[in-house]
Tab-separated table of N, CA and C in Angstrom:
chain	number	residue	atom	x	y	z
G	1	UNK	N	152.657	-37.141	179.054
G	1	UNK	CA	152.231	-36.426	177.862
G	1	UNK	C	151.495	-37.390	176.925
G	2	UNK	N	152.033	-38.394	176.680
G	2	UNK	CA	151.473	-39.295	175.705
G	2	UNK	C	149.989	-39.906	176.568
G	3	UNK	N	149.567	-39.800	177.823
G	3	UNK	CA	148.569	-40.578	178.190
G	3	UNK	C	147.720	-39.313	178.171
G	4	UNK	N	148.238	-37.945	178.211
G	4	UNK	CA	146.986	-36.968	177.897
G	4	UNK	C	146.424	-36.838	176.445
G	5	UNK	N	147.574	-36.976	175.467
G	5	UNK	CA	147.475	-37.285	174.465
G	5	UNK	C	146.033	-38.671	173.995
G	6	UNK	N	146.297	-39.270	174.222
G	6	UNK	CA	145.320	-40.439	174.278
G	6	UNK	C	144.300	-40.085	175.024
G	7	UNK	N	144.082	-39.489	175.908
G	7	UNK	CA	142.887	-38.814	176.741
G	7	UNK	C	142.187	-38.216	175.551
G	8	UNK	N	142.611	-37.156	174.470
G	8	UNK	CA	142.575	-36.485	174.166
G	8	UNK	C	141.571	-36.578	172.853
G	9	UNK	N	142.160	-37.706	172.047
G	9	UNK	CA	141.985	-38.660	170.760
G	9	UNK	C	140.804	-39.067	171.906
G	10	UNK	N	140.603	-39.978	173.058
G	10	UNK	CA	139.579	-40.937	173.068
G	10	UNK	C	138.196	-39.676	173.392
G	11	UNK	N	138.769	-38.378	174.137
G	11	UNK	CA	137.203	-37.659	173.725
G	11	UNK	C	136.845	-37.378	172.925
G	12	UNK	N	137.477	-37.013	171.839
G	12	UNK	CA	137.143	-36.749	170.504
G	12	UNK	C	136.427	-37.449	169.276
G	13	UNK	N	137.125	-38.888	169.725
G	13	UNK	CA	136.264	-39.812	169.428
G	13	UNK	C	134.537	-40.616	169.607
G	14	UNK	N	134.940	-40.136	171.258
G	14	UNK	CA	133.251	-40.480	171.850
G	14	UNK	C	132.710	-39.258	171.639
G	15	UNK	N	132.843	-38.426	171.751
G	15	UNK	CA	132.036	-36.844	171.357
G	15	UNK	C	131.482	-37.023	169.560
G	16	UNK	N	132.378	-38.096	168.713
G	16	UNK	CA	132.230	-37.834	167.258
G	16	UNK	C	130.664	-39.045	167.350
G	17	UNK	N	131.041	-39.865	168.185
G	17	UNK	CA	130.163	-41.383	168.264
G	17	UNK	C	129.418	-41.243	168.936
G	18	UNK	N	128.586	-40.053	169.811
G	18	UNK	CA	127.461	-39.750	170.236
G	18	UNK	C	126.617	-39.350	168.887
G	19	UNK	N	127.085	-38.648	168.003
G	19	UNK	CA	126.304	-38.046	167.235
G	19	UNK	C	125.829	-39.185	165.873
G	20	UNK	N	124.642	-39.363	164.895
G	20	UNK	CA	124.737	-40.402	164.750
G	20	UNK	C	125.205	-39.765	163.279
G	21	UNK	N	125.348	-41.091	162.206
G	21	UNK	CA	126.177	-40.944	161.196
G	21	UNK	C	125.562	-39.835	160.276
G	22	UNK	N	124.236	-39.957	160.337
G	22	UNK	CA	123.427	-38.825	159.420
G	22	UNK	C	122.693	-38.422	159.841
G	23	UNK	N	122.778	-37.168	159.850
G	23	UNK	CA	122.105	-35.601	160.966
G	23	UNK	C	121.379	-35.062	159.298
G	24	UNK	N	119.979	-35.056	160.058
G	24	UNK	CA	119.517	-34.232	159.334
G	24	UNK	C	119.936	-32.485	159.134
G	25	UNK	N	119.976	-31.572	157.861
G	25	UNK	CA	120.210	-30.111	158.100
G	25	UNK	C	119.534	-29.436	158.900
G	26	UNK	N	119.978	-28.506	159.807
G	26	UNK	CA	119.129	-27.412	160.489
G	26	UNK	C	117.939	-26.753	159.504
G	27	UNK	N	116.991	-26.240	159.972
G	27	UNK	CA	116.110	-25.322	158.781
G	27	UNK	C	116.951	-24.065	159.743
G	28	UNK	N	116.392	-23.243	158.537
G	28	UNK	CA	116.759	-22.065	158.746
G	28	UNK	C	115.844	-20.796	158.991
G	29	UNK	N	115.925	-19.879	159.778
G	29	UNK	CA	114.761	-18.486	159.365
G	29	UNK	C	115.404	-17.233	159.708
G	30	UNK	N	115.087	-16.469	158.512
G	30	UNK	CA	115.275	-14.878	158.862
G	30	UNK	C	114.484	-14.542	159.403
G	31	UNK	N	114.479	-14.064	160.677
G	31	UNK	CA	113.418	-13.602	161.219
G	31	UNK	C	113.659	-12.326	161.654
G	32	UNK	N	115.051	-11.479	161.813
G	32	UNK	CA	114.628	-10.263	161.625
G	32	UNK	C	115.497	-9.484	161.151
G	33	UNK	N	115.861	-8.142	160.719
G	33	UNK	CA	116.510	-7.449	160.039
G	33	UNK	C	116.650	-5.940	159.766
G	34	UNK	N	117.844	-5.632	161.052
G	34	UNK	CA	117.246	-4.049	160.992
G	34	UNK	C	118.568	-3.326	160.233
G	35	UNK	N	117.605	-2.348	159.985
G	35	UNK	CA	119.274	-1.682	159.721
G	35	UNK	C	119.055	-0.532	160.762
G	36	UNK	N	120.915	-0.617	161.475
G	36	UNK	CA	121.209	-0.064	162.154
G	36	UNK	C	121.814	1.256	161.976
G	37	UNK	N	122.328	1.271	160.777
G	37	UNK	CA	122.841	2.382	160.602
G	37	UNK	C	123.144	2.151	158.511
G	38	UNK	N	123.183	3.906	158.297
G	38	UNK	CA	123.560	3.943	156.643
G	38	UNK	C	124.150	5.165	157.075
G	39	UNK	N	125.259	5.010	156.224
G	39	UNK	CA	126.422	6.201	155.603
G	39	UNK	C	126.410	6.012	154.308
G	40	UNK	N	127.346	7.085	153.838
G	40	UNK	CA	127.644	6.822	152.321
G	40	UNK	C	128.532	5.697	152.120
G	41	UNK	N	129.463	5.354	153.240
G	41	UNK	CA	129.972	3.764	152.939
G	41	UNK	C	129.317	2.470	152.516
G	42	UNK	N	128.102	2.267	153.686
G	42	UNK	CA	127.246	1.209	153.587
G	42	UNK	C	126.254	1.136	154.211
G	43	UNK	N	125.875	0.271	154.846
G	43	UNK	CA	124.670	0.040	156.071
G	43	UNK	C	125.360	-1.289	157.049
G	44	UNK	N	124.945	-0.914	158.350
G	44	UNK	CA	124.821	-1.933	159.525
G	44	UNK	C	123.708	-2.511	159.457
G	45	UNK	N	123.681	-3.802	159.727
G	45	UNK	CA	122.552	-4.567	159.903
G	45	UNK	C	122.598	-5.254	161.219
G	46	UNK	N	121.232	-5.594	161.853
G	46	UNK	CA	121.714	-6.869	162.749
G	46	UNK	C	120.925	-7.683	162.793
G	47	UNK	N	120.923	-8.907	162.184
G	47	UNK	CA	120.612	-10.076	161.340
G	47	UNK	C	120.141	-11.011	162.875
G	48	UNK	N	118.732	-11.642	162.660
G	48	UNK	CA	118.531	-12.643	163.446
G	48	UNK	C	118.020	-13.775	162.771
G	49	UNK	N	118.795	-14.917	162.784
G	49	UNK	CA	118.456	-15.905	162.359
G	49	UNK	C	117.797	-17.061	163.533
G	50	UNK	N	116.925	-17.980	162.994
G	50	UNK	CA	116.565	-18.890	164.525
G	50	UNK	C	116.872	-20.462	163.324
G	51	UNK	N	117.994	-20.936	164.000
G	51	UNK	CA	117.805	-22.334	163.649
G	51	UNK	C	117.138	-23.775	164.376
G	52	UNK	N	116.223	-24.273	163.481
G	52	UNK	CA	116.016	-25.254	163.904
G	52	UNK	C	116.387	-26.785	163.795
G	53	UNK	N	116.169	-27.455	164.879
G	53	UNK	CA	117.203	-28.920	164.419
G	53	UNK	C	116.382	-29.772	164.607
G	54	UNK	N	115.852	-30.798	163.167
G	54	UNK	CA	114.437	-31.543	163.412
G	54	UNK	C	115.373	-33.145	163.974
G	55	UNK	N	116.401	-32.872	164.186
G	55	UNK	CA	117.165	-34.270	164.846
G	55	UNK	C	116.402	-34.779	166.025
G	56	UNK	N	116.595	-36.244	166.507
G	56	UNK	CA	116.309	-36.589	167.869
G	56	UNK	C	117.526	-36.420	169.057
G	57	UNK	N	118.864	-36.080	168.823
G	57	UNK	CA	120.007	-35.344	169.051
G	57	UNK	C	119.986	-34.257	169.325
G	58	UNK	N	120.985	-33.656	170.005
G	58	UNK	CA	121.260	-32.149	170.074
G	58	UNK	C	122.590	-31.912	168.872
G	59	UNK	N	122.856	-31.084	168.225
G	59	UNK	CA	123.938	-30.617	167.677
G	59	UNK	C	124.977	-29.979	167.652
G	60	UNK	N	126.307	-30.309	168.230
G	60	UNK	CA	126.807	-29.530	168.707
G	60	UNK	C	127.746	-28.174	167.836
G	61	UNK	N	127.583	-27.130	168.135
G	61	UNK	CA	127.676	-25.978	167.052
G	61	UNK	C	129.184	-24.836	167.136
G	62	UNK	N	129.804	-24.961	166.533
G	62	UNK	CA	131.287	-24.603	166.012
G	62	UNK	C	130.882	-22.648	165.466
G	63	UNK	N	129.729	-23.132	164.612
G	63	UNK	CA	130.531	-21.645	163.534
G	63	UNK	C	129.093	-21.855	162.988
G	64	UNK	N	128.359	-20.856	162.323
G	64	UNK	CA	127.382	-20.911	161.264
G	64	UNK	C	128.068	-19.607	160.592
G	65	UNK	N	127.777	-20.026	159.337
G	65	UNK	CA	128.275	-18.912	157.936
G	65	UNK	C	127.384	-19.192	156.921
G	66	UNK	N	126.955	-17.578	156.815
G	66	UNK	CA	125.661	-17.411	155.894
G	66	UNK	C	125.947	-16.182	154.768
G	67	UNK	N	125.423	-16.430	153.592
G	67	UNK	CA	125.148	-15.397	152.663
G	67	UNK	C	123.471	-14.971	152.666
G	68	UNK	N	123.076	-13.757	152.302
G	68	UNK	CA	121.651	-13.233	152.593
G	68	UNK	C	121.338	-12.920	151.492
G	69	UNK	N	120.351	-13.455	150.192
G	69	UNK	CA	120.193	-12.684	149.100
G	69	UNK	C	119.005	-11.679	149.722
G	70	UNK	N	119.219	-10.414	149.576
G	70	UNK	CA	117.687	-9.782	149.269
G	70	UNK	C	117.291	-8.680	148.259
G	71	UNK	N	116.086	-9.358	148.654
G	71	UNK	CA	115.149	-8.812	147.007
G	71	UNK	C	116.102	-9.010	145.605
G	72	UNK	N	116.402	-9.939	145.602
G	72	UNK	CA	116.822	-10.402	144.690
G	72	UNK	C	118.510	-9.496	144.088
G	73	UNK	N	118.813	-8.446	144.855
G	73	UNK	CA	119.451	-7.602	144.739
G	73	UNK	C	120.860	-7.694	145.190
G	74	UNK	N	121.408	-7.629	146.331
G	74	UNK	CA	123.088	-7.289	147.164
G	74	UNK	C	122.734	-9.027	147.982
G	75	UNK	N	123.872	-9.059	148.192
G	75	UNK	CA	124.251	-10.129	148.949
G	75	UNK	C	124.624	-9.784	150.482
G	76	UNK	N	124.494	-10.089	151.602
G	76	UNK	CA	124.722	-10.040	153.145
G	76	UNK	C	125.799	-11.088	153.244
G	77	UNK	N	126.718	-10.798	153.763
G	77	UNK	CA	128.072	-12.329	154.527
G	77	UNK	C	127.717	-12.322	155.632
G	78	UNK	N	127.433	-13.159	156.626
G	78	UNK	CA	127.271	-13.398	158.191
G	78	UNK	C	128.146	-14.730	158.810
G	79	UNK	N	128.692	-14.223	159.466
G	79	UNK	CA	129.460	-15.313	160.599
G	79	UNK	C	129.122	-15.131	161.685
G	80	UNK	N	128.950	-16.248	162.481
G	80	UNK	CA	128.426	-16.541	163.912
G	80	UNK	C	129.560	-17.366	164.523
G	81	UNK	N	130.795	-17.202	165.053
G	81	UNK	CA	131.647	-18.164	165.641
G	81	UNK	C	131.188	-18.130	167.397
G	82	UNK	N	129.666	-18.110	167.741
G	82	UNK	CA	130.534	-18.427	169.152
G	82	UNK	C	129.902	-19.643	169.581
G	83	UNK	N	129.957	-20.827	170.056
G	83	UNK	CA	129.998	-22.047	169.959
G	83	UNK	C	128.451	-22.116	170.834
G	84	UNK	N	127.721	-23.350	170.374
G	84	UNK	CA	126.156	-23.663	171.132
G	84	UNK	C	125.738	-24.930	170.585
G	85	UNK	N	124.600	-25.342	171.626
G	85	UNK	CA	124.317	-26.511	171.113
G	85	UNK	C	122.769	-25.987	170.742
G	86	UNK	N	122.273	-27.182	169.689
G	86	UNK	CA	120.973	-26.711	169.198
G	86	UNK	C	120.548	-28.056	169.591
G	87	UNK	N	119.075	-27.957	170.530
G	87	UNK	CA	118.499	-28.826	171.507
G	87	UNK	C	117.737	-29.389	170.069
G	88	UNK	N	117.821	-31.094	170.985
G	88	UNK	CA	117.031	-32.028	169.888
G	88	UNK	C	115.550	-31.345	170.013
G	89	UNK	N	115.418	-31.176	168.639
G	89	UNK	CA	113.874	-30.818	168.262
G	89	UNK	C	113.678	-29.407	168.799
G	90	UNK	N	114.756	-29.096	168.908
G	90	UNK	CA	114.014	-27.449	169.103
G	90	UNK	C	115.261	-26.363	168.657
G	91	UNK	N	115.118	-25.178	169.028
G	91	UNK	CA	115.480	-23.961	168.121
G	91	UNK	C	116.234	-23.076	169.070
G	92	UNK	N	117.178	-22.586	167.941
G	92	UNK	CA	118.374	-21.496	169.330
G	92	UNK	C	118.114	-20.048	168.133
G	93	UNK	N	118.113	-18.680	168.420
G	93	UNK	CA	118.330	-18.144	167.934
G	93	UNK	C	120.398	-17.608	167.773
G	94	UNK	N	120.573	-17.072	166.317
G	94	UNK	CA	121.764	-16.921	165.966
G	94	UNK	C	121.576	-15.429	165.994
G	95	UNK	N	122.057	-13.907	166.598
G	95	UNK	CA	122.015	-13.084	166.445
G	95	UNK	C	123.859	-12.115	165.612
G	96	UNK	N	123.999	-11.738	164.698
G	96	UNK	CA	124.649	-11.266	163.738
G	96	UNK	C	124.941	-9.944	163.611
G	97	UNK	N	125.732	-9.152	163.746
G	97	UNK	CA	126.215	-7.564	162.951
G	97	UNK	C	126.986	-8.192	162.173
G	98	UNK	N	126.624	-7.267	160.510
G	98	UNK	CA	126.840	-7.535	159.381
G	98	UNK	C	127.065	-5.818	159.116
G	99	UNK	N	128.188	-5.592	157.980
G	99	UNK	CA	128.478	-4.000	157.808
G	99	UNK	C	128.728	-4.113	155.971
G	100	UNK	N	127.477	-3.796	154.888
G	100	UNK	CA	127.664	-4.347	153.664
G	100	UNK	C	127.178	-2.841	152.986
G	101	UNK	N	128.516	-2.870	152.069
G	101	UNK	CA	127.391	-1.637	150.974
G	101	UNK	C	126.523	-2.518	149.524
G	102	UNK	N	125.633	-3.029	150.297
G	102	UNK	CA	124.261	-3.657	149.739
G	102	UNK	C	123.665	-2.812	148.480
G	103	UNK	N	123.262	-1.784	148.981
G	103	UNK	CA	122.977	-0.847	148.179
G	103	UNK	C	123.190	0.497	148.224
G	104	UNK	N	123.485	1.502	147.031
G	104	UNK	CA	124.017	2.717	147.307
G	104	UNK	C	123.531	3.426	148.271
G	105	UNK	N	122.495	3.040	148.419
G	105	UNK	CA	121.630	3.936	149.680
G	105	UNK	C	120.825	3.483	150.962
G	106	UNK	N	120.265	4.419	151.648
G	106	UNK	CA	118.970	3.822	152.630
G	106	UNK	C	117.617	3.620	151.683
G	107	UNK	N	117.949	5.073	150.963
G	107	UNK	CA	116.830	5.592	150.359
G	107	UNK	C	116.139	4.687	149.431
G	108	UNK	N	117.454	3.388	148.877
G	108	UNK	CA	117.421	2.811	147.897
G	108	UNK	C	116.873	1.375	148.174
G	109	UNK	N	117.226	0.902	149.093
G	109	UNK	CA	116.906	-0.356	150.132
G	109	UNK	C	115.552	-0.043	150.584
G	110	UNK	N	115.091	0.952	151.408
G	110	UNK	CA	113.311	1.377	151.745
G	110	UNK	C	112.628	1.003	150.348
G	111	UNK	N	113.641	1.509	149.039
G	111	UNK	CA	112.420	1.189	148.413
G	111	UNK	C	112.158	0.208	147.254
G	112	UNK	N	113.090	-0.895	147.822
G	112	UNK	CA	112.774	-2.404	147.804
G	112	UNK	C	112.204	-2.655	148.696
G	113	UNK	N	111.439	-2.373	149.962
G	113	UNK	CA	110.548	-3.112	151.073
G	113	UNK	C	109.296	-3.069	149.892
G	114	UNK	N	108.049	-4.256	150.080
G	114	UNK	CA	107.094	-4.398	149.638
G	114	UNK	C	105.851	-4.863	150.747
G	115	UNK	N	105.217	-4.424	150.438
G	115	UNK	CA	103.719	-4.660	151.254
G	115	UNK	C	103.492	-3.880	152.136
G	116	UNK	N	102.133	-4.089	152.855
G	116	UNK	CA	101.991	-3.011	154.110
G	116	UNK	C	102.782	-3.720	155.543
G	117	UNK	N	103.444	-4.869	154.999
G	117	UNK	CA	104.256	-5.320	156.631
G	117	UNK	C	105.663	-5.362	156.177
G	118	UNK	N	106.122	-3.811	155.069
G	118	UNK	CA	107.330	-3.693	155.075
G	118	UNK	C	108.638	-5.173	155.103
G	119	UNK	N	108.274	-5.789	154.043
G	119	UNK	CA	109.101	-6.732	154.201
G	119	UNK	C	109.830	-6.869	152.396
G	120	UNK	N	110.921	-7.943	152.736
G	120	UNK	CA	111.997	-8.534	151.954
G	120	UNK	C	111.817	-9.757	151.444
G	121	UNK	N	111.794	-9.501	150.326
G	121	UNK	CA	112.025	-11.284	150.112
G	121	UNK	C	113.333	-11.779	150.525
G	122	UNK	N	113.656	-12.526	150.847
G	122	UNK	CA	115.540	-13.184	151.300
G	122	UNK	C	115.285	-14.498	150.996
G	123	UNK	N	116.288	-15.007	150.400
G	123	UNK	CA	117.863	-16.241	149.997
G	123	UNK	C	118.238	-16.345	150.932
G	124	UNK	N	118.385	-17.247	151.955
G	124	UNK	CA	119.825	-17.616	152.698
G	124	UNK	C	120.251	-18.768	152.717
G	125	UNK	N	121.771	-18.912	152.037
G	125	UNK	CA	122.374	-20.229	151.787
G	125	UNK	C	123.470	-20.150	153.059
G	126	UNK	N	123.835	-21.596	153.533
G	126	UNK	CA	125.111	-21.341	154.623
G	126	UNK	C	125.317	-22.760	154.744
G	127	UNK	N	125.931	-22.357	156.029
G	127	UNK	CA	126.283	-24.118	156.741
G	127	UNK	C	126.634	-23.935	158.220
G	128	UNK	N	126.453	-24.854	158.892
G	128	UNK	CA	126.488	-25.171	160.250
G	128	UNK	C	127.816	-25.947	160.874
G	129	UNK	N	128.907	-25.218	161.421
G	129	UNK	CA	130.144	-26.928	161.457
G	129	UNK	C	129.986	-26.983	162.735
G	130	UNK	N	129.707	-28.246	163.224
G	130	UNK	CA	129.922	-29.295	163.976
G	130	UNK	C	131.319	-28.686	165.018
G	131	UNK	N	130.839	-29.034	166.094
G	131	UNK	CA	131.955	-28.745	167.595
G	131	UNK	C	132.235	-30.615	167.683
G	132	UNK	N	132.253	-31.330	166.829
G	132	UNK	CA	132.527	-32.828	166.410
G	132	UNK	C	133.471	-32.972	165.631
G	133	UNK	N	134.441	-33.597	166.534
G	133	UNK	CA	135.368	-34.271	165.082
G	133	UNK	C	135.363	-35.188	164.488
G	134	UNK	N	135.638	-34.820	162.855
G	134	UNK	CA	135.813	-35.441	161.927
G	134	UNK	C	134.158	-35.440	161.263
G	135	UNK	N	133.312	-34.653	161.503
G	135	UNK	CA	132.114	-34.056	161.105
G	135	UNK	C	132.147	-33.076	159.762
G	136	UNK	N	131.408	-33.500	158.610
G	136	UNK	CA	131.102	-32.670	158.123
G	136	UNK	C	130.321	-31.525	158.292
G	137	UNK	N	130.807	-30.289	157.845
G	137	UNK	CA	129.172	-28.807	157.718
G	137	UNK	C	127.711	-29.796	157.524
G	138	UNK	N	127.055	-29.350	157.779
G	138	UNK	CA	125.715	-28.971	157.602
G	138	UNK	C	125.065	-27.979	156.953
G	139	UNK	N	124.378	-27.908	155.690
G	139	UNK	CA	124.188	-27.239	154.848
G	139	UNK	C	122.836	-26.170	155.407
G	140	UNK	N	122.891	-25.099	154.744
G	140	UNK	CA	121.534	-24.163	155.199
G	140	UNK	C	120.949	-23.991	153.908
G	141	UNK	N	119.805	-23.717	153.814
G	141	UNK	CA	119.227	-23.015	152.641
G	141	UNK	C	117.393	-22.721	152.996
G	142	UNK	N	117.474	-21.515	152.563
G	142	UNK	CA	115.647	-21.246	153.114
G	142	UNK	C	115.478	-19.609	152.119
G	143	UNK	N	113.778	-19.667	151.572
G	143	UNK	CA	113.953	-18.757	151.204
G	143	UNK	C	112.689	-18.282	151.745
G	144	UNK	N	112.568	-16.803	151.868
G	144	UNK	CA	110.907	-16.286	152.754
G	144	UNK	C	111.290	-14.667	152.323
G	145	UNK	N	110.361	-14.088	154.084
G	145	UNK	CA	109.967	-12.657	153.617
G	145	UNK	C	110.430	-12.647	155.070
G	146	UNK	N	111.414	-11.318	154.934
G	146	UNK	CA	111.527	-10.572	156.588
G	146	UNK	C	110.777	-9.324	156.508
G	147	UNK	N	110.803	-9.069	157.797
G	147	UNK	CA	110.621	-7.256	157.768
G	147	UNK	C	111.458	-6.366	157.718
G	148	UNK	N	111.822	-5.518	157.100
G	148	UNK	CA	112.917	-4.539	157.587
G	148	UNK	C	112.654	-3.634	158.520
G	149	UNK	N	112.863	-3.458	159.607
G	149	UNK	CA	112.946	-2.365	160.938
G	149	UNK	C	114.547	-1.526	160.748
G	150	UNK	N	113.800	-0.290	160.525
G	150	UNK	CA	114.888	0.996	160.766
G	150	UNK	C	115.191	1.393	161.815
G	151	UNK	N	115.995	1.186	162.726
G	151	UNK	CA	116.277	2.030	163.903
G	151	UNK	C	116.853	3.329	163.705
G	152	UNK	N	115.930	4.223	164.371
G	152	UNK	CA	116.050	5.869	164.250
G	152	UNK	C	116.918	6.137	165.262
């Protein structure tokens, strides 16, 4: 028991000492955003985020947890627990169902979309934790324009 034990501690350790002491943050992007469904409760969404990792590393990925401002209006909560690595210098998409009464309505949300490419302004603040121990989160923050897509 005690030598699995020590097995145990020494991967944890070399898994922490591959990664180097300061990881740059992932960027972040909303890139898409439908709503899936509205009742008088709330709306379904299903949130695609694509993170990118400008590291020369890969990152190894625990959990991402995000808040969504849009249009300056309701807030979105998103959790992603299922574990991935994000390849050095390149990008994994994070796909999300989120269930928020954002706003009282559909009717009310359509008509915050702006422009002729139907889009949102969005906030998204979060963080990234590490499948590393003894790793701090990794912070998110990005702000842009999605589209909103209604699925009928």
């Amino acid at each position: 028991a005690a030598l699995l034990c020590a097995a145990a501690c020494l991967a944890s350790v070399s898994a922490c000492s591959s990664l180097p002491r300061q990881l740059a943050a992932p960027q972040v992007e909303l890139v898409e955003l439908r709503l899936v469904e509205a009742s008088f409760d709330g709306q379904r969404f299903a949130v695609r985020l694509v993170l990118h990792n400008p590291n020369a590393v890969p990152i190894p990925v625990r959990l991402v947890e995000f808040d969504v401002r849009l249009a300056s209006e309701g807030l979105l909560e998103g959790r992603a627990a299922a574990p991935f690595t994000l390849p050095a210098g390149g990008s994994h998409p994070v796909d999300v169902e989120i269930f928020s009464n954002l706003v009282s309505s559909a009717t009310r949300l359509l008509a915050l979309v702006q422009g002729p490419s139907d889009t949102l302004e969005y906030e998204i603040r979060g963080r990234v934790e590490l499948d590393a121990a003894l790793r701090e989160p990794l912070g998110l923050y990005a702000r842009g324009r999605v589209p909103l897509v209604v699925v009928r």
